[in-house]
PDB file of C-alpha atoms in Angstrom:
ATOM      1  CA  MET M 163     -32.282  -0.342 -16.052  1.00 55.00           C
ATOM      2  CA  ALA M 164     -30.998   3.172 -16.477  1.00 60.00           C
ATOM      3  CA  LEU M 165     -29.700   4.915 -13.443  1.00 68.00           C
ATOM      4  CA  ILE M 166     -31.087   8.333 -12.401  1.00 75.00           C
ATOM      5  CA  THR M 167     -28.997  11.228 -11.393  1.00 78.00           C
ATOM      6  CA  SER M 168     -29.426  10.619  -7.646  1.00 83.00           C
ATOM      7  CA  ASP M 169     -28.437   6.913  -8.255  1.00 85.00           C
ATOM      8  CA  VAL M 170     -25.141   7.946  -9.481  1.00 89.00           C
ATOM      9  CA  ASP M 171     -24.550  10.513  -6.739  1.00 90.00           C
ATOM     10  CA  ARG M 172     -25.052   7.639  -4.255  1.00 90.00           C
ATOM     11  CA  PHE M 173     -22.547   5.722  -5.904  1.00 94.00           C
ATOM     12  CA  GLN M 174     -20.187   8.684  -5.988  1.00 94.00           C
ATOM     13  CA  ALA M 175     -20.771   9.262  -2.406  1.00 94.00           C
ATOM     14  CA  ALA M 176     -19.691   5.608  -1.560  1.00 96.00           C
ATOM     15  CA  ARG M 177     -16.539   5.511  -4.043  1.00 96.00           C
ATOM     16  CA  PRO M 178     -13.824   6.950  -1.727  1.00 96.00           C
ATOM     17  CA  ARG M 179     -14.663   4.195   0.961  1.00 97.00           C
ATOM     18  CA  LEU M 180     -14.978   1.307  -1.897  1.00 98.00           C
ATOM     19  CA  GLU M 181     -11.731   2.306  -3.064  1.00 98.00           C
ATOM     20  CA  ALA M 182      -9.688   2.183   0.067  1.00 97.00           C
ATOM     21  CA  ILE M 183     -11.173  -1.087   0.779  1.00 98.00           C
ATOM     22  CA  ALA M 184     -10.298  -2.218  -2.825  1.00 98.00           C
ATOM     23  CA  TYR M 185      -6.692  -0.743  -2.344  1.00 98.00           C
ATOM     24  CA  ARG M 186      -6.344  -2.480   1.101  1.00 97.00           C
ATOM     25  CA  LEU M 187      -7.524  -5.627  -0.474  1.00 97.00           C
ATOM     26  CA  LEU M 188      -5.276  -5.758  -3.573  1.00 96.00           C
ATOM     27  CA  GLY M 189      -2.081  -3.872  -2.787  1.00 95.00           C
ATOM     28  CA  SER M 190      -2.531  -1.930  -5.968  1.00 95.00           C
ATOM     29  CA  ALA M 191      -4.153   1.437  -7.123  1.00 96.00           C
ATOM     30  CA  SER M 192      -4.799   0.705 -10.788  1.00 94.00           C
ATOM     31  CA  GLU M 193      -6.502  -2.631  -9.864  1.00 95.00           C
ATOM     32  CA  ALA M 194      -8.639  -1.076  -6.977  1.00 97.00           C
ATOM     33  CA  GLU M 195      -9.766   1.621  -9.581  1.00 97.00           C
ATOM     34  CA  ASP M 196     -10.488  -1.452 -11.987  1.00 96.00           C
ATOM     35  CA  ALA M 197     -12.615  -3.170  -9.033  1.00 97.00           C
ATOM     36  CA  VAL M 198     -14.538  -0.198  -8.252  1.00 98.00           C
ATOM     37  CA  GLN M 199     -15.354   0.747 -11.917  1.00 97.00           C
ATOM     38  CA  GLU M 200     -16.779  -3.001 -12.552  1.00 97.00           C
ATOM     39  CA  THR M 201     -18.757  -2.340  -9.056  1.00 97.00           C
ATOM     40  CA  PHE M 202     -20.253   0.733 -10.753  1.00 96.00           C
ATOM     41  CA  LEU M 203     -20.957  -1.085 -13.848  1.00 94.00           C
ATOM     42  CA  ARG M 204     -23.071  -3.855 -11.641  1.00 95.00           C
ATOM     43  CA  TRP M 205     -24.838  -1.036  -9.945  1.00 94.00           C
ATOM     44  CA  GLN M 206     -25.859   0.196 -13.253  1.00 91.00           C
ATOM     45  CA  ALA M 207     -27.179  -3.073 -14.430  1.00 90.00           C
ATOM     46  CA  ALA M 208     -29.045  -3.362 -11.051  1.00 91.00           C
ATOM     47  CA  ASP M 209     -32.449  -2.603 -10.256  1.00 89.00           C
ATOM     48  CA  VAL M 210     -31.384  -0.323  -7.405  1.00 87.00           C
ATOM     49  CA  ARG M 211     -34.580   0.553  -6.351  1.00 86.00           C
ATOM     50  CA  ARG M 212     -34.733  -3.072  -4.930  1.00 90.00           C
ATOM     51  CA  ILE M 213     -31.489  -2.696  -3.116  1.00 91.00           C
ATOM     52  CA  GLU M 214     -32.548  -1.979   0.246  1.00 89.00           C
ATOM     53  CA  VAL M 215     -28.910  -1.014   1.954  1.00 92.00           C
ATOM     54  CA  PRO M 216     -27.107   0.038  -1.196  1.00 92.00           C
ATOM     55  CA  GLU M 217     -23.839   0.661   1.143  1.00 94.00           C
ATOM     56  CA  ALA M 218     -23.956  -3.227   1.909  1.00 95.00           C
ATOM     57  CA  TRP M 219     -24.882  -4.060  -1.738  1.00 96.00           C
ATOM     58  CA  LEU M 220     -21.845  -2.093  -2.949  1.00 97.00           C
ATOM     59  CA  THR M 221     -19.237  -3.547  -0.534  1.00 97.00           C
ATOM     60  CA  LYS M 222     -20.409  -7.380  -1.190  1.00 97.00           C
ATOM     61  CA  VAL M 223     -20.182  -6.720  -4.620  1.00 97.00           C
ATOM     62  CA  LEU M 224     -16.766  -4.859  -4.484  1.00 98.00           C
ATOM     63  CA  THR M 225     -15.128  -7.260  -1.931  1.00 98.00           C
ATOM     64  CA  ASN M 226     -16.081 -10.653  -3.893  1.00 96.00           C
ATOM     65  CA  TRP M 227     -14.946  -8.929  -7.094  1.00 96.00           C
ATOM     66  CA  CYS M 228     -11.490  -8.288  -5.373  1.00 97.00           C
ATOM     67  CA  LEU M 229     -11.418 -11.768  -3.667  1.00 95.00           C
ATOM     68  CA  ASN M 230     -11.682 -13.046  -7.582  1.00 93.00           C
ATOM     69  CA  MET M 231      -9.003 -10.916  -8.613  1.00 92.00           C
ATOM     70  CA  LEU M 232      -6.774 -11.898  -5.601  1.00 91.00           C
ATOM     71  CA  THR M 233      -7.292 -15.453  -6.996  1.00 86.00           C
ATOM     72  CA  SER M 234      -6.007 -14.749 -10.258  1.00 84.00           C
ATOM     73  CA  ALA M 235      -3.401 -12.244  -8.790  1.00 77.00           C
ATOM     74  CA  ARG M 236      -1.689 -15.011  -7.105  1.00 75.00           C
ATOM     75  CA  ALA M 237      -1.314 -17.032 -10.279  1.00 70.00           C
ATOM     76  CA  ARG M 238       0.342 -13.878 -12.267  1.00 76.00           C
ATOM     77  CA  ARG M 239       2.633 -13.175  -9.078  1.00 77.00           C
ATOM     78  CA  GLU M 240       4.416 -16.773  -9.947  1.00 75.00           C
ATOM     79  CA  THR M 241       5.405 -15.142 -13.144  1.00 79.00           C
ATOM     80  CA  TYR M 242       6.106 -12.000 -11.994  1.00 84.00           C
ATOM     81  CA  VAL M 243       9.681 -10.919 -12.487  1.00 85.00           C
ATOM     82  CA  GLY M 244      11.393 -10.322  -9.474  1.00 86.00           C
ATOM     83  CA  ARG M 245       9.858  -9.604  -6.265  1.00 89.00           C
ATOM     84  CA  TRP M 246       6.516  -8.194  -6.014  1.00 93.00           C
ATOM     85  CA  LEU M 247       5.720  -5.576  -3.794  1.00 96.00           C
ATOM     86  CA  PRO M 248       2.419  -3.444  -3.224  1.00 97.00           C
ATOM     87  CA  GLU M 249       1.993   0.096  -4.686  1.00 97.00           C
ATOM     88  CA  PRO M 250       2.905   2.873  -2.132  1.00 98.00           C
ATOM     89  CA  LEU M 251       0.628   5.796  -2.017  1.00 98.00           C
ATOM     90  CA  LEU M 252       1.829   9.363  -0.744  1.00 97.00           C
ATOM     91  CA  THR M 253       0.383  10.912   1.953  1.00 91.00           C
ATOM     92  CA  GLY M 254      -2.979  12.789   1.346  1.00 92.00           C
ATOM     93  CA  ASP M 255      -4.022  10.285  -1.574  1.00 96.00           C
ATOM     94  CA  PRO M 256      -7.739   9.745  -0.627  1.00 95.00           C
ATOM     95  CA  MET M 257      -7.523   6.185  -1.553  1.00 96.00           C
ATOM     96  CA  LEU M 258      -5.437   5.740   2.019  1.00 96.00           C
ATOM     97  CA  GLY M 259      -8.738   6.027   3.428  1.00 95.00           C
ATOM     98  CA  PRO M 260      -9.461   6.373   6.968  1.00 92.00           C
ATOM     99  CA  ALA M 261      -6.932   7.292   9.571  1.00 90.00           C
ATOM    100  CA  ASP M 262      -8.823   8.318  12.426  1.00 91.00           C
ATOM    101  CA  THR M 263      -7.711   5.411  14.526  1.00 91.00           C
ATOM    102  CA  ALA M 264      -4.494   3.388  15.008  1.00 88.00           C
ATOM    103  CA  GLU M 265      -5.934   0.118  13.637  1.00 89.00           C
ATOM    104  CA  GLN M 266      -7.082   2.133  10.446  1.00 92.00           C
ATOM    105  CA  ARG M 267      -3.569   3.825  10.108  1.00 92.00           C
ATOM    106  CA  GLU M 268      -1.739   0.553  10.618  1.00 91.00           C
ATOM    107  CA  SER M 269      -4.164  -1.426   8.339  1.00 92.00           C
ATOM    108  CA  VAL M 270      -2.497   0.560   5.428  1.00 95.00           C
ATOM    109  CA  SER M 271       0.881   0.716   6.179  1.00 95.00           C
ATOM    110  CA  TYR M 272       3.287  -0.384   3.911  1.00 96.00           C
ATOM    111  CA  ALA M 273       4.435  -3.192   6.192  1.00 94.00           C
ATOM    112  CA  VAL M 274       0.847  -4.516   6.678  1.00 95.00           C
ATOM    113  CA  LEU M 275       0.344  -4.703   3.026  1.00 96.00           C
ATOM    114  CA  VAL M 276       3.072  -6.940   2.380  1.00 95.00           C
ATOM    115  CA  LEU M 277       2.132  -9.086   5.228  1.00 94.00           C
ATOM    116  CA  LEU M 278      -1.467  -9.140   3.931  1.00 95.00           C
ATOM    117  CA  GLU M 279       0.366 -10.654   0.819  1.00 91.00           C
ATOM    118  CA  ARG M 280       0.378 -13.940   2.877  1.00 91.00           C
ATOM    119  CA  LEU M 281      -3.085 -14.243   4.173  1.00 94.00           C
ATOM    120  CA  SER M 282      -6.011 -16.286   2.209  1.00 94.00           C
ATOM    121  CA  PRO M 283      -8.195 -13.859   0.559  1.00 95.00           C
ATOM    122  CA  ASN M 284     -10.996 -14.618   2.692  1.00 96.00           C
ATOM    123  CA  GLU M 285      -8.727 -13.795   5.828  1.00 97.00           C
ATOM    124  CA  ARG M 286      -7.238 -10.941   3.991  1.00 96.00           C
ATOM    125  CA  ALA M 287     -10.973  -9.458   3.272  1.00 97.00           C
ATOM    126  CA  VAL M 288     -12.197 -10.059   7.015  1.00 98.00           C
ATOM    127  CA  TYR M 289      -8.884  -8.344   8.279  1.00 97.00           C
ATOM    128  CA  VAL M 290      -9.530  -5.466   5.873  1.00 97.00           C
ATOM    129  CA  LEU M 291     -13.421  -4.992   6.752  1.00 98.00           C
ATOM    130  CA  ARG M 292     -13.225  -5.440  10.346  1.00 97.00           C
ATOM    131  CA  GLU M 293      -9.881  -3.615  11.176  1.00 94.00           C
ATOM    132  CA  ALA M 294      -9.895  -0.822   8.907  1.00 94.00           C
ATOM    133  CA  PHE M 295     -13.714   0.005   8.096  1.00 96.00           C
ATOM    134  CA  ASP M 296     -14.764  -1.279  11.821  1.00 95.00           C
ATOM    135  CA  TYR M 297     -17.282  -3.538   9.901  1.00 97.00           C
ATOM    136  CA  PRO M 298     -19.257  -6.045  12.432  1.00 97.00           C
ATOM    137  CA  HIS M 299     -18.668  -9.987  11.881  1.00 98.00           C
ATOM    138  CA  ARG M 300     -22.421 -10.166  10.871  1.00 97.00           C
ATOM    139  CA  GLU M 301     -21.873  -8.049   8.331  1.00 97.00           C
ATOM    140  CA  ILE M 302     -18.744  -9.173   7.115  1.00 98.00           C
ATOM    141  CA  ALA M 303     -20.370 -12.585   7.354  1.00 97.00           C
ATOM    142  CA  GLU M 304     -22.961 -11.574   4.849  1.00 96.00           C
ATOM    143  CA  VAL M 305     -20.502 -10.220   2.237  1.00 96.00           C
ATOM    144  CA  LEU M 306     -18.533 -13.150   2.253  1.00 97.00           C
ATOM    145  CA  GLU M 307     -21.330 -16.007   2.537  1.00 96.00           C
ATOM    146  CA  ILE M 308     -20.225 -17.298   5.723  1.00 97.00           C
ATOM    147  CA  SER M 309     -21.169 -17.808   9.279  1.00 97.00           C
ATOM    148  CA  GLU M 310     -20.521 -15.170  11.820  1.00 97.00           C
ATOM    149  CA  ALA M 311     -18.435 -17.542  13.816  1.00 98.00           C
ATOM    150  CA  ALA M 312     -16.173 -18.186  10.581  1.00 98.00           C
ATOM    151  CA  SER M 313     -15.660 -14.431  10.073  1.00 98.00           C
ATOM    152  CA  GLN M 314     -14.379 -14.293  14.158  1.00 98.00           C
ATOM    153  CA  GLN M 315     -12.329 -17.284  13.310  1.00 98.00           C
ATOM    154  CA  LEU M 316     -10.849 -16.002  10.193  1.00 98.00           C
ATOM    155  CA  TYR M 317     -10.195 -12.491  11.668  1.00 97.00           C
ATOM    156  CA  HIS M 318      -8.116 -13.820  14.737  1.00 97.00           C
ATOM    157  CA  ARG M 319      -6.111 -16.061  12.360  1.00 96.00           C
ATOM    158  CA  ALA M 320      -5.276 -13.196  10.136  1.00 96.00           C
ATOM    159  CA  LYS M 321      -4.549 -10.618  13.008  1.00 93.00           C
ATOM    160  CA  LYS M 322      -2.168 -13.397  14.597  1.00 93.00           C
ATOM    161  CA  HIS M 323      -0.305 -13.569  11.488  1.00 91.00           C
ATOM    162  CA  ILE M 324      -0.022  -9.856  10.827  1.00 91.00           C
ATOM    163  CA  THR M 325       0.633  -9.429  14.767  1.00 87.00           C
ATOM    164  CA  ASP M 326       3.639 -11.986  14.750  1.00 82.00           C
ATOM    165  CA  GLY M 327       4.832 -10.703  11.537  1.00 63.00           C
ATOM    166  CA  ARG M 328       6.040  -7.316  12.715  1.00 65.00           C
ATOM    167  CA  ALA M 329       6.627  -4.883  16.016  1.00 61.00           C
ATOM    168  CA  HIS M 330       4.097  -2.140  15.368  1.00 64.00           C
ATOM    169  CA  THR M 331       5.314   1.144  15.875  1.00 72.00           C
ATOM    170  CA  GLU M 332       3.699   4.198  15.393  1.00 77.00           C
ATOM    171  CA  ILE M 333       5.485   7.455  13.994  1.00 84.00           C
ATOM    172  CA  ASP M 334       3.989  10.586  13.369  1.00 85.00           C
ATOM    173  CA  GLU M 335       4.538  12.784  10.347  1.00 84.00           C
ATOM    174  CA  ALA M 336       7.273  15.067  11.810  1.00 88.00           C
ATOM    175  CA  ALA M 337       9.113  11.657  13.290  1.00 90.00           C
ATOM    176  CA  ALA M 338       8.706  10.191  10.003  1.00 91.00           C
ATOM    177  CA  ARG M 339      10.511  13.038   8.109  1.00 90.00           C
ATOM    178  CA  ARG M 340      13.434  13.064  11.052  1.00 94.00           C
ATOM    179  CA  ILE M 341      14.074   9.108  10.022  1.00 95.00           C
ATOM    180  CA  VAL M 342      14.133   9.987   6.607  1.00 96.00           C
ATOM    181  CA  GLU M 343      16.287  12.808   7.113  1.00 95.00           C
ATOM    182  CA  GLU M 344      18.591  10.831   9.052  1.00 96.00           C
ATOM    183  CA  PHE M 345      18.614   7.793   6.685  1.00 97.00           C
ATOM    184  CA  LEU M 346      19.529  10.323   3.720  1.00 96.00           C
ATOM    185  CA  ALA M 347      22.183  11.876   5.604  1.00 95.00           C
ATOM    186  CA  ALA M 348      23.895   8.692   6.780  1.00 96.00           C
ATOM    187  CA  ALA M 349      23.497   7.118   3.128  1.00 94.00           C
ATOM    188  CA  THR M 350      24.872  10.278   1.489  1.00 93.00           C
ATOM    189  CA  THR M 351      28.324  10.078   3.149  1.00 92.00           C
ATOM    190  CA  GLY M 352      30.053   7.587   1.021  1.00 90.00           C
ATOM    191  CA  ARG M 353      30.364   5.256   4.044  1.00 92.00           C
ATOM    192  CA  THR M 354      28.701   2.202   5.626  1.00 94.00           C
ATOM    193  CA  GLU M 355      29.074   2.954   9.164  1.00 96.00           C
ATOM    194  CA  PRO M 356      26.487   5.733   9.786  1.00 95.00           C
ATOM    195  CA  LEU M 357      24.039   3.678   7.882  1.00 96.00           C
ATOM    196  CA  VAL M 358      24.845   0.504   9.906  1.00 97.00           C
ATOM    197  CA  ARG M 359      24.125   2.812  13.267  1.00 96.00           C
ATOM    198  CA  LEU M 360      20.731   3.210  11.732  1.00 97.00           C
ATOM    199  CA  LEU M 361      19.833  -0.246  11.087  1.00 97.00           C
ATOM    200  CA  THR M 362      18.666  -3.220  13.181  1.00 96.00           C
ATOM    201  CA  GLN M 363      21.193  -6.090  13.077  1.00 96.00           C
ATOM    202  CA  ASP M 364      18.576  -8.189  11.029  1.00 96.00           C
ATOM    203  CA  ALA M 365      17.483  -5.520   8.944  1.00 97.00           C
ATOM    204  CA  PHE M 366      16.966  -6.351   4.977  1.00 96.00           C
ATOM    205  CA  ALA M 367      16.233  -4.605   1.719  1.00 97.00           C
ATOM    206  CA  VAL M 368      14.147  -5.346  -1.244  1.00 96.00           C
ATOM    207  CA  GLY M 369      13.120  -3.969  -4.364  1.00 95.00           C
ATOM    208  CA  ASP M 370      10.624  -4.357  -7.016  1.00 96.00           C
ATOM    209  CA  GLY M 371      11.109  -3.415 -10.572  1.00 93.00           C
ATOM    210  CA  GLY M 372       8.676  -5.612 -12.231  1.00 91.00           C
ATOM    211  CA  GLY M 373      11.561  -6.478 -14.990  1.00 88.00           C
ATOM    212  CA  LYS M 374      11.362  -2.780 -16.013  1.00 88.00           C
ATOM    213  CA  VAL M 375      14.192  -1.311 -13.676  1.00 85.00           C
ATOM    214  CA  PRO M 376      17.008  -3.517 -12.085  1.00 78.00           C
ATOM    215  CA  ALA M 377      16.316  -4.524  -8.710  1.00 77.00           C
ATOM    216  CA  ARG M 378      17.735  -7.511  -6.685  1.00 74.00           C
ATOM    217  CA  THR M 379      15.451 -10.468  -6.703  1.00 74.00           C
ATOM    218  CA  LYS M 380      16.557 -11.536  -3.393  1.00 85.00           C
ATOM    219  CA  ALA M 381      16.770  -9.498  -0.543  1.00 92.00           C
ATOM    220  CA  PHE M 382      20.011  -8.049   1.324  1.00 96.00           C
ATOM    221  CA  GLU M 383      20.078  -9.397   4.789  1.00 97.00           C
ATOM    222  CA  GLY M 384      21.784  -7.916   7.839  1.00 97.00           C
ATOM    223  CA  ALA M 385      23.215  -4.235   8.422  1.00 97.00           C
ATOM    224  CA  LEU M 386      25.848  -4.508   6.675  1.00 97.00           C
ATOM    225  CA  ALA M 387      24.952  -5.704   3.748  1.00 97.00           C
ATOM    226  CA  VAL M 388      22.166  -3.683   3.747  1.00 97.00           C
ATOM    227  CA  ALA M 389      24.377  -0.500   4.129  1.00 97.00           C
ATOM    228  CA  THR M 390      26.837  -1.262   1.617  1.00 96.00           C
ATOM    229  CA  PHE M 391      23.740  -1.499  -0.891  1.00 95.00           C
ATOM    230  CA  MET M 392      22.412   1.500   0.105  1.00 95.00           C
ATOM    231  CA  ARG M 393      25.827   3.274  -0.111  1.00 94.00           C
ATOM    232  CA  GLY M 394      25.870   2.534  -3.851  1.00 92.00           C
ATOM    233  CA  LEU M 395      22.469   3.234  -4.535  1.00 93.00           C
ATOM    234  CA  PHE M 396      22.840   6.904  -3.297  1.00 93.00           C
ATOM    235  CA  LYS M 397      26.134   7.423  -5.067  1.00 91.00           C
ATOM    236  CA  PRO M 398      25.784   9.743  -7.823  1.00 89.00           C
ATOM    237  CA  GLY M 399      26.622   8.980 -11.067  1.00 86.00           C
ATOM    238  CA  ALA M 400      26.122   9.612 -15.081  1.00 89.00           C
ATOM    239  CA  ALA M 401      24.664   6.194 -15.266  1.00 85.00           C
ATOM    240  CA  LYS M 402      22.067   6.582 -12.860  1.00 84.00           C
ATOM    241  CA  ARG M 403      20.748   9.882 -14.530  1.00 89.00           C
ATOM    242  CA  ALA M 404      21.212   7.929 -17.939  1.00 87.00           C
ATOM    243  CA  HIS M 405      18.778   5.303 -16.626  1.00 84.00           C
ATOM    244  CA  VAL M 406      16.063   7.672 -15.304  1.00 88.00           C
ATOM    245  CA  GLY M 407      16.258  10.158 -17.886  1.00 89.00           C
ATOM    246  CA  GLY M 408      17.514  13.156 -15.790  1.00 93.00           C
ATOM    247  CA  THR M 409      18.890  13.875 -12.500  1.00 94.00           C
ATOM    248  CA  PRO M 410      16.990  12.350  -9.855  1.00 95.00           C
ATOM    249  CA  GLU M 411      15.812  14.719  -6.799  1.00 96.00           C
ATOM    250  CA  ILE M 412      15.421  12.971  -3.416  1.00 97.00           C
ATOM    251  CA  TYR M 413      12.920  14.182  -1.138  1.00 96.00           C
ATOM    252  CA  ALA M 414      12.176  13.434   2.343  1.00 95.00           C
ATOM    253  CA  THR M 415       8.043  12.263   2.842  1.00 94.00           C
ATOM    254  CA  THR M 416       5.562   9.818   4.099  1.00 95.00           C
ATOM    255  CA  ALA M 417       3.807   6.914   2.145  1.00 97.00           C
ATOM    256  CA  ASN M 418       1.207   4.646   3.479  1.00 96.00           C
ATOM    257  CA  GLY M 419       1.969   6.919   6.705  1.00 93.00           C
ATOM    258  CA  GLY M 420       5.269   5.766   7.424  1.00 95.00           C
ATOM    259  CA  PRO M 421       8.382   7.256   6.563  1.00 96.00           C
ATOM    260  CA  ALA M 422       9.570   7.384   2.800  1.00 97.00           C
ATOM    261  CA  VAL M 423      12.095   8.617   0.227  1.00 97.00           C
ATOM    262  CA  VAL M 424      10.957  10.069  -3.055  1.00 97.00           C
ATOM    263  CA  ALA M 425      13.102   9.959  -6.327  1.00 97.00           C
ATOM    264  CA  VAL M 426      11.737  12.313  -8.648  1.00 97.00           C
ATOM    265  CA  VAL M 427      12.822  13.175 -12.156  1.00 96.00           C
ATOM    266  CA  GLU M 428      11.464  16.402 -14.014  1.00 94.00           C
ATOM    267  CA  GLY M 429       8.005  15.908 -11.651  1.00 94.00           C
ATOM    268  CA  ARG M 430       7.880  12.175 -12.470  1.00 96.00           C
ATOM    269  CA  VAL M 431       8.526   9.917  -9.757  1.00 98.00           C
ATOM    270  CA  VAL M 432      10.684   7.506 -10.269  1.00 97.00           C
ATOM    271  CA  GLY M 433      11.259   5.300  -7.012  1.00 97.00           C
ATOM    272  CA  ILE M 434       9.682   5.111  -3.552  1.00 98.00           C
ATOM    273  CA  ILE M 435      11.800   3.694  -0.895  1.00 98.00           C
ATOM    274  CA  CYS M 436       9.711   2.810   2.429  1.00 97.00           C
ATOM    275  CA  LEU M 437      11.346   2.558   5.352  1.00 97.00           C
ATOM    276  CA  GLU M 438       9.894   0.213   8.672  1.00 96.00           C
ATOM    277  CA  ALA M 439      11.282   1.870  11.608  1.00 94.00           C
ATOM    278  CA  THR M 440      11.065   0.526  15.383  1.00 90.00           C
ATOM    279  CA  ALA M 441      12.188   1.685  18.563  1.00 88.00           C
ATOM    280  CA  GLU M 442      15.485  -0.320  17.787  1.00 92.00           C
ATOM    281  CA  GLY M 443      16.397   1.249  14.270  1.00 95.00           C
ATOM    282  CA  ILE M 444      15.333   0.605  10.725  1.00 96.00           C
ATOM    283  CA  VAL M 445      14.316  -2.801  10.452  1.00 96.00           C
ATOM    284  CA  ALA M 446      13.227  -3.089   6.638  1.00 96.00           C
ATOM    285  CA  ILE M 447      13.955  -0.884   3.599  1.00 97.00           C
ATOM    286  CA  ARG M 448      11.289  -1.762   0.759  1.00 97.00           C
ATOM    287  CA  SER M 449      11.855   0.036  -2.731  1.00 96.00           C
ATOM    288  CA  GLN M 450       9.279   0.402  -5.550  1.00 96.00           C
ATOM    289  CA  ALA M 451      10.847   1.194  -8.872  1.00 95.00           C
ATOM    290  CA  ASN M 452       8.373  -0.520 -11.178  1.00 96.00           C
ATOM    291  CA  PRO M 453       7.292   2.583 -13.212  1.00 96.00           C
ATOM    292  CA  ASP M 454       3.644   0.791 -13.492  1.00 95.00           C
ATOM    293  CA  LYS M 455       3.238   0.958  -9.848  1.00 97.00           C
ATOM    294  CA  LEU M 456       4.458   4.604  -9.684  1.00 97.00           C
ATOM    295  CA  VAL M 457       1.547   6.167 -11.948  1.00 97.00           C
ATOM    296  CA  ARG M 458      -0.634   7.571  -9.524  1.00 97.00           C
ATOM    297  CA  ALA M 459       2.242   8.666  -7.125  1.00 98.00           C
ATOM    298  CA  THR M 460       3.588  10.887  -9.800  1.00 97.00           C
ATOM    299  CA  GLU M 461      -0.036  11.978 -10.446  1.00 96.00           C
ATOM    300  CA  GLN M 462      -0.265  12.864  -6.429  1.00 95.00           C
ATOM    301  CA  TRP M 463       3.334  14.263  -6.681  1.00 96.00           C
ATOM    302  CA  SER M 464       2.591  16.799  -9.428  1.00 94.00           C
ATOM    303  CA  ALA M 465      -0.591  18.141  -8.180  1.00 93.00           C
ATOM    304  CA  ALA M 466       0.862  18.761  -4.610  1.00 91.00           C
ATOM    305  CA  ASP M 467       3.332  21.955  -3.749  1.00 90.00           C
ATOM    306  CA  HIS M 468       7.071  21.085  -2.223  1.00 89.00           C
ATOM    307  CA  PRO M 469       8.251  23.931  -0.780  1.00 84.00           C
ATOM    308  CA  GLU M 470      10.982  22.479   1.271  1.00 85.00           C
ATOM    309  CA  GLY M 471      12.865  21.138  -2.038  1.00 89.00           C
ATOM    310  CA  PRO M 472      14.885  17.914  -2.421  1.00 94.00           C
ATOM    311  CA  LEU M 473      17.063  17.257   0.378  1.00 93.00           C
ATOM    312  CA  TYR M 474      19.583  15.514  -2.245  1.00 93.00           C
ATOM    313  CA  THR M 475      20.411  15.028  -5.809  1.00 92.00           C
ATOM    314  CA  LEU M 476      21.936  12.330  -7.804  1.00 89.00           C
TER     315      LEU M 476
END
């Protein structure tokens, strides 16, 4: 049945929320866009006059499509080259979704997106819908076709996994920038000691190159090992410039609401380093260098102004 203009407008009004849900569920902006497009095709094929609550219908279609994608994604990630990490999004990207409450901001933090990978698809769906979008368990149960009690149980289980997996520290944008500036100042001295002082003793660093960019599969663990690796990573050199096709400019920014380092070559984002910081120091450094997962970040970066300029060049 052909959609009339008002039906298309109704879907477009729901699109930002659908994209934000899909991104949290999948950890990938490109896959989230695919899921939303598939939801639109199903909306287009449906008899929308008979859909009593369009928002609920769209959420159910999208969520179940994402659950199918998660199931197949787990199989694909078993053959993924190196460590799989989510696709980071720069501050201001509408796909990050609502950020009015601490729970909403937490749900899209890079550290939580990593932890969500440990949950079952249903646990992940319940956590996202409840924590980030405040859906009541009655509606979540209808979306997933489970009982309300089962939804509550899945949520508490997911929440425990997330809470046990990290020490939550909320950081505002100004504090995030200071963390990145201190990190870069220490990383570019050519010495390990300044970096070690910023890291927790159990800090680790891991990267995702997707088999297209060199990235260590096994994490560096411990402050000294991480500091030594970072010292080498931020050492200027012709080989680095040749590898990325130019001189990387290093900026301080935020990604997924947390402190981040962005490396840019002629307007193209070639790497994003997400720093997970606590009151004790930087506990985790996760680097995304897979070019397939930096396309949207490049689009967002190119569309924005950067008056403060780079802090460092390699």
